[in-house]
Short mmCIF file of C-alpha atoms in Angstrom, two decimals:
data_model
loop_
_atom_site.label_atom_id
_atom_site.label_comp_id
_atom_site.label_asym_id
_atom_site.label_seq_id
_atom_site.Cartn_x
_atom_site.Cartn_y
_atom_site.Cartn_z
CA MET A 29 243.70 32.23 121.92
CA PRO A 30 243.13 32.39 118.15
CA SER A 31 242.36 29.39 116.00
CA LEU A 32 244.41 28.82 112.86
CA ASP A 33 241.73 30.42 110.71
CA GLN A 34 241.60 33.56 112.87
CA LEU A 35 245.27 34.48 112.49
CA PRO A 36 246.25 37.36 110.17
CA ARG A 37 247.06 36.02 106.72
CA THR A 38 247.77 37.23 103.22
CA ARG A 39 247.33 34.81 100.32
CA LEU A 40 250.54 34.15 98.40
CA GLN A 41 250.37 30.52 97.26
CA HIS A 42 248.56 28.30 94.80
CA ALA A 43 246.77 25.82 97.02
CA PRO A 44 246.05 23.02 97.39
CA THR A 45 249.29 21.75 95.90
CA PRO A 46 249.07 18.37 94.14
CA LEU A 47 249.47 15.00 95.84
CA GLU A 48 250.89 12.74 93.13
CA PRO A 49 252.09 9.13 92.88
CA LEU A 50 255.68 8.29 91.94
CA PRO A 51 255.14 4.95 90.17
CA ARG A 52 258.42 4.74 88.25
CA LEU A 53 260.48 5.60 91.31
CA THR A 54 258.50 3.09 93.38
CA GLU A 55 259.24 0.41 90.79
CA ALA A 56 262.91 1.35 90.49
CA LEU A 57 263.39 1.08 94.26
CA GLY A 58 261.21 -1.99 94.72
CA GLY A 59 258.68 -0.30 96.99
CA PRO A 60 257.31 1.04 99.29
CA GLN A 61 254.55 2.98 97.54
CA LEU A 62 255.87 6.51 97.05
CA TRP A 63 253.90 9.73 96.67
CA VAL A 64 254.96 13.36 96.54
CA LYS A 65 253.24 16.42 98.01
CA ARG A 66 254.16 19.09 95.48
CA ASP A 67 254.94 22.15 97.55
CA ASP A 68 257.39 23.05 94.83
CA CYS A 69 254.15 24.14 93.10
CA THR A 70 253.08 26.84 95.57
CA GLY A 71 253.57 29.32 92.73
CA LEU A 72 255.34 32.24 94.38
CA ALA A 73 258.70 32.90 92.69
CA LEU A 74 259.03 29.37 91.23
CA GLY A 75 257.43 27.75 94.25
CA GLY A 76 258.55 26.25 97.53
CA ASN A 77 257.50 25.73 101.12
CA LYS A 78 258.24 29.23 102.37
CA ALA A 79 255.14 30.67 100.70
CA ARG A 80 252.99 28.87 103.26
CA LYS A 81 254.92 30.37 106.19
CA LEU A 82 255.05 33.82 104.64
CA GLU A 83 251.27 33.97 104.32
CA PHE A 84 251.04 34.15 108.12
CA LEU A 85 254.22 36.12 108.79
CA LEU A 86 253.52 38.80 106.22
CA GLY A 87 249.87 38.78 107.18
CA GLU A 88 251.00 39.94 110.61
CA ALA A 89 253.46 42.40 109.05
CA LEU A 90 250.72 44.03 106.96
CA ALA A 91 248.45 44.22 109.99
CA GLN A 92 251.23 46.16 111.75
CA GLY A 93 251.58 48.61 108.85
CA VAL A 94 255.22 47.89 108.11
CA ASP A 95 257.03 49.05 104.97
CA THR A 96 260.21 46.90 104.95
CA ILE A 97 260.79 43.16 105.37
CA ILE A 98 264.14 41.90 106.68
CA THR A 99 265.26 38.29 106.68
CA ALA A 100 268.41 36.18 106.45
CA GLY A 101 269.82 33.07 104.84
CA GLY A 102 272.66 31.90 102.63
CA PRO A 103 273.42 33.15 99.10
CA GLN A 104 271.30 30.33 97.67
CA SER A 105 268.52 30.62 100.25
CA ASN A 106 265.10 29.54 98.98
CA HIS A 107 263.54 31.40 101.89
CA ALA A 108 265.28 34.65 100.90
CA ARG A 109 264.07 34.27 97.30
CA GLN A 110 260.44 33.77 98.25
CA THR A 111 260.55 36.51 100.89
CA ALA A 112 261.94 38.97 98.34
CA ALA A 113 259.22 37.99 95.87
CA ALA A 114 256.47 38.30 98.46
CA ALA A 115 257.72 41.73 99.50
CA ALA A 116 257.75 42.86 95.86
CA ARG A 117 254.23 41.55 95.34
CA LEU A 118 252.98 43.39 98.43
CA GLY A 119 254.79 46.64 97.63
CA LEU A 120 257.20 46.40 100.56
CA GLY A 121 260.93 47.00 100.70
CA CYS A 122 263.14 43.99 101.36
CA ILE A 123 266.57 43.60 102.93
CA LEU A 124 268.29 40.22 102.72
CA VAL A 125 271.15 39.49 105.12
CA LEU A 126 272.99 36.65 103.39
CA THR A 127 275.83 34.90 105.21
CA ASP A 128 278.27 33.07 102.95
CA ALA A 129 278.85 29.90 105.00
CA VAL A 130 279.24 27.20 102.31
CA PRO A 131 282.92 26.91 101.31
CA GLY A 132 284.48 25.88 98.02
CA ARG A 133 281.60 26.63 95.70
CA ASP A 134 281.58 27.21 91.95
CA PRO A 135 281.49 30.91 90.94
CA ALA A 136 277.89 30.37 89.83
CA TYR A 137 276.96 29.97 93.50
CA HIS A 138 277.56 33.71 93.92
CA SER A 139 275.96 34.90 90.68
CA ASN A 140 273.18 32.54 89.62
CA GLY A 141 270.24 30.60 91.02
CA ASN A 142 268.37 32.12 93.95
CA LEU A 143 270.82 34.99 94.31
CA LEU A 144 270.15 36.17 90.77
CA LEU A 145 266.40 36.07 91.47
CA ASP A 146 266.79 38.03 94.71
CA GLY A 147 268.21 40.90 92.68
CA LEU A 148 265.43 40.70 90.10
CA PHE A 149 262.86 41.06 92.88
CA GLY A 150 264.53 44.30 93.94
CA ALA A 151 265.84 43.18 97.30
CA ARG A 152 268.74 45.00 98.92
CA ILE A 153 271.36 42.31 99.47
CA GLU A 154 273.88 42.48 102.30
CA LEU A 155 276.38 39.66 101.65
CA LEU A 156 278.40 38.90 104.78
CA PRO A 157 281.02 36.30 105.81
CA GLY A 158 279.76 32.98 107.05
CA THR A 159 280.97 33.85 110.56
CA ALA A 160 278.49 36.72 110.85
CA ASP A 161 275.65 36.45 113.38
CA ALA A 162 272.54 36.59 111.16
CA ASP A 163 270.15 37.50 113.98
CA ALA A 164 272.38 40.33 115.19
CA GLU A 165 272.84 41.62 111.64
CA MET A 166 269.07 41.60 111.05
CA ALA A 167 268.56 43.53 114.29
CA ARG A 168 271.13 46.11 113.14
CA ALA A 169 269.42 46.41 109.76
CA ALA A 170 266.11 46.99 111.53
CA GLU A 171 267.65 49.74 113.66
CA ARG A 172 269.01 51.45 110.55
CA CYS A 173 265.54 51.32 109.02
CA ARG A 174 263.97 52.90 112.08
CA ALA A 175 266.61 55.63 112.10
CA GLU A 176 265.62 56.37 108.48
CA GLY A 177 261.96 56.66 109.47
CA ARG A 178 260.90 53.29 108.11
CA LYS A 179 258.95 50.56 109.88
CA PRO A 180 260.66 47.16 109.51
CA TYR A 181 259.48 43.63 110.23
CA VAL A 182 262.06 40.90 110.84
CA VAL A 183 261.22 37.45 109.50
CA PRO A 184 263.31 34.77 111.25
CA VAL A 185 265.64 32.50 109.29
CA GLY A 186 263.53 30.03 107.34
CA GLY A 187 260.35 31.72 108.52
CA SER A 188 260.60 29.33 111.46
CA ASN A 189 258.77 30.59 114.50
CA ALA A 190 255.38 29.86 116.08
CA LEU A 191 253.50 31.99 113.58
CA GLY A 192 255.40 30.83 110.50
CA LEU A 193 254.93 27.15 111.25
CA MET A 194 251.16 27.66 111.10
CA GLY A 195 251.65 27.38 107.34
CA TYR A 196 252.47 23.71 107.83
CA VAL A 197 249.77 23.05 110.39
CA ASP A 198 247.50 24.16 107.57
CA ALA A 199 249.43 22.08 105.01
CA ALA A 200 248.97 18.96 107.17
CA ARG A 201 245.22 19.59 107.19
CA GLU A 202 245.34 19.94 103.41
CA LEU A 203 247.35 16.73 103.00
CA ILE A 204 245.05 14.69 105.25
CA GLY A 205 242.03 15.83 103.23
CA GLN A 206 243.68 15.06 99.89
CA ALA A 207 244.85 11.64 101.04
CA ARG A 208 241.37 10.76 102.23
CA GLN A 209 239.86 11.89 98.93
CA GLN A 210 242.45 10.02 96.83
CA GLY A 211 242.54 6.89 98.98
CA VAL A 212 246.18 7.30 100.01
CA GLY A 213 246.67 5.64 103.40
CA PHE A 214 250.09 7.13 104.06
CA THR A 215 252.21 5.74 106.89
CA HIS A 216 255.04 8.31 106.81
CA VAL A 217 255.66 11.84 105.55
CA ALA A 218 259.34 12.51 104.78
CA LEU A 219 260.96 15.92 104.44
CA ALA A 220 264.15 17.91 104.90
CA SER A 221 264.57 19.39 108.38
CA GLY A 222 266.64 22.57 108.41
CA SER A 223 265.43 25.63 110.32
CA GLY A 224 262.82 23.29 111.82
CA GLY A 225 259.55 25.15 111.30
CA THR A 226 258.26 23.01 108.44
CA GLN A 227 258.76 19.76 110.37
CA ALA A 228 257.35 21.23 113.59
CA GLY A 229 254.26 22.57 111.83
CA LEU A 230 253.71 19.38 109.86
CA ALA A 231 254.12 17.14 112.92
CA LEU A 232 251.76 19.35 114.91
CA GLY A 233 249.20 19.46 112.11
CA LEU A 234 249.28 15.72 111.49
CA ALA A 235 248.75 15.02 115.20
CA LEU A 236 245.90 17.53 115.45
CA GLY A 237 244.32 16.00 112.34
CA GLY A 238 244.28 12.54 113.91
CA SER A 239 247.01 11.05 111.70
CA ALA A 240 249.41 8.58 113.29
CA ALA A 241 251.93 9.04 110.46
CA PRO A 242 255.17 10.63 111.68
CA ALA A 243 256.81 13.58 109.97
CA VAL A 244 260.23 12.03 109.30
CA GLY A 245 262.76 14.86 109.22
CA TYR A 246 266.12 14.34 107.52
CA CYS A 247 268.66 16.62 109.20
CA ILE A 248 270.43 18.58 106.46
CA SER A 249 272.44 21.04 108.55
CA ARG A 250 273.12 19.55 111.99
CA SER A 251 272.84 16.28 113.91
CA SER A 252 269.50 14.93 115.11
CA ALA A 253 270.67 15.45 118.71
CA GLU A 254 271.04 19.18 117.97
CA GLN A 255 267.92 19.37 115.81
CA ARG A 256 265.48 17.62 118.17
CA PRO A 257 265.22 20.38 120.82
CA LYS A 258 264.99 22.99 118.06
CA VAL A 259 261.99 21.30 116.40
CA ALA A 260 260.42 20.41 119.75
CA GLY A 261 260.66 24.01 120.94
CA LEU A 262 259.00 25.27 117.78
CA LEU A 263 256.22 22.69 118.06
CA GLN A 264 255.60 23.72 121.67
CA ALA A 265 255.50 27.39 120.67
CA GLY A 266 253.04 26.62 117.88
CA ALA A 267 250.75 24.73 120.27
CA GLU A 268 250.90 27.65 122.70
CA LEU A 269 249.93 30.08 119.93
CA LEU A 270 246.88 27.92 119.22
CA GLY A 271 246.10 27.71 122.93
CA ILE A 272 246.32 23.93 123.14
CA PRO A 273 248.56 21.40 124.91
CA ALA A 274 251.38 20.13 122.69
CA PRO A 275 250.24 16.73 121.36
CA LEU A 276 253.83 15.52 120.84
CA SER A 277 256.95 15.57 123.00
CA ALA A 278 260.55 15.87 121.87
CA ALA A 279 260.85 12.08 122.20
CA ASP A 280 257.93 11.61 119.78
CA LEU A 281 259.68 13.46 116.95
CA VAL A 282 261.27 11.38 114.21
CA LEU A 283 264.62 12.75 113.02
CA GLU A 284 267.14 10.98 110.81
CA ASP A 285 270.89 11.46 110.48
CA GLY A 286 273.18 10.34 107.68
CA VAL A 287 272.48 12.83 104.90
CA VAL A 288 274.31 16.06 105.79
CA GLY A 289 277.73 14.81 104.63
CA ASP A 290 280.55 17.30 105.12
CA GLY A 291 278.14 20.11 105.96
CA TYR A 292 275.15 22.23 105.04
CA GLY A 293 274.98 22.97 101.33
CA LEU A 294 277.88 20.68 100.45
CA PRO A 295 277.12 17.97 97.86
CA THR A 296 277.07 14.28 98.78
CA PRO A 297 277.06 11.18 96.55
CA GLY A 298 273.61 10.29 97.87
CA MET A 299 272.22 13.70 96.97
CA LEU A 300 273.68 13.52 93.47
CA GLU A 301 272.12 10.10 92.94
CA ALA A 302 268.75 11.23 94.29
CA VAL A 303 268.58 14.34 92.10
CA ARG A 304 269.44 12.35 88.97
CA LEU A 305 267.12 9.46 89.83
CA LEU A 306 264.07 11.68 90.39
CA ALA A 307 264.83 13.63 87.21
CA GLU A 308 265.29 10.51 85.10
CA GLN A 309 262.45 8.44 86.56
CA GLU A 310 259.79 11.06 87.23
CA GLY A 311 260.83 14.28 85.47
CA LEU A 312 260.91 15.88 88.92
CA LEU A 313 263.57 18.37 89.99
CA LEU A 314 264.99 18.30 93.50
CA ASP A 315 267.50 20.77 94.91
CA PRO A 316 271.08 20.14 96.11
CA VAL A 317 270.66 21.42 99.68
CA TYR A 318 267.31 20.23 101.05
CA THR A 319 265.13 17.92 98.98
CA GLY A 320 268.05 16.16 97.29
CA LYS A 321 269.55 15.20 100.63
CA ALA A 322 266.18 14.28 102.16
CA MET A 323 265.37 12.03 99.21
CA ALA A 324 268.82 10.48 99.53
CA GLY A 325 267.81 9.57 103.08
CA VAL A 326 264.52 8.06 101.88
CA ILE A 327 266.34 5.99 99.26
CA ALA A 328 268.87 4.76 101.82
CA GLY A 329 266.00 3.93 104.18
CA ILE A 330 264.25 1.85 101.53
CA ARG A 331 267.45 -0.03 100.70
CA SER A 332 268.20 -0.72 104.37
CA GLY A 333 264.67 -1.86 105.22
CA ARG A 334 263.85 1.25 107.28
CA PHE A 335 260.72 1.48 105.11
CA GLY A 336 258.96 -1.72 104.15
CA ARG A 337 257.10 -2.74 101.02
CA ASP A 338 253.75 -2.27 102.76
CA ASP A 339 254.50 1.32 103.78
CA VAL A 340 253.04 4.29 101.93
CA LEU A 341 255.43 7.21 102.06
CA VAL A 342 254.64 10.79 101.07
CA PHE A 343 257.67 12.93 100.27
CA LEU A 344 257.11 16.62 101.00
CA HIS A 345 258.77 18.43 98.10
CA THR A 346 259.66 21.80 99.58
CA GLY A 347 260.97 23.25 96.31
CA GLY A 348 264.35 24.84 95.75
CA ALA A 349 265.09 23.83 92.16
CA PRO A 350 266.53 27.31 91.34
CA GLY A 351 269.43 26.33 93.58
CA LEU A 352 270.52 23.78 90.98
CA PHE A 353 271.84 26.66 88.88
CA GLY A 354 274.23 27.56 91.70
CA TYR A 355 275.77 24.06 91.54
CA PRO A 356 276.76 23.49 87.89
CA ASP A 357 279.98 21.79 88.95
CA SER A 358 277.96 19.05 90.63
CA PHE A 359 275.87 18.29 87.56
CA PRO A 360 278.13 18.47 84.49
CA VAL A 361 276.36 18.21 81.14
CA CYS A 362 276.64 14.75 79.65
CA ALA A 363 277.31 14.93 75.91
CA GLY A 364 276.15 12.18 73.59
CA ALA A 365 273.67 9.36 74.07
#
């Protein structure tokens, strides 16, 4: 079985991304010590976590000699944006199957933010109702490509499969090295858990690197009961790809409820507070769908005593700030001082 460094890979990101303290936020919340791992600074198409996954996925695609990349997400998908940009950079065609599953949004949701950028990167956008089966639609798009004489490669939603999560096994190795160098004895790493690959890869990488810190995943699209087997299955698949026993079981995974609100992509009061607080205290932009809700969970955990003053928490910033421009109704401009 291959080691991580033997897998096909194409470099897309600016790495290592910074590990920075959040002193003003720490003070405002009264501890614990807060740090941020800036994967919003991966560089590709305004940054975000998907660049790490795409390095391995598109590395395999290039090795197979493909000419078209197909993936899926919502209209404001960060994954779709970075996939479209990566395809453009590598000279590949790109088809985005976007299912419109978030109701009641401002018109900007369908014309600005990530969707606007998808078009700039030259992707062919297939916008479908939220009831559409994304996997089936991607398979149909691939068949159409083959019928036209093209060679497609389907990237799963979120880039979340055994190969894609290798990006976060590698990121965990990077984080452990940075923390050691900077003297950051972190006790937890917090992040949004959506398609599951980032949490699975991070948890696997932390365990393999000898860190006892859990990857605390805040469930932003489904309950922890639904999310746990999804993340556990991905972690198991990643371990199998590396040819090793899985170092963690489903029961070992740390998943938190309480942030999804009325549904995926729908604003919550906690998210609105978190986005404003990080902007005002640290000049740091979160997004409305993933990092804003995950940080809302961290803030609630600090206030409830879930995290203590002696803890050292690293927040994995997975990017997504372009999505803010699809939610102008949630962040009205405040006139005057």
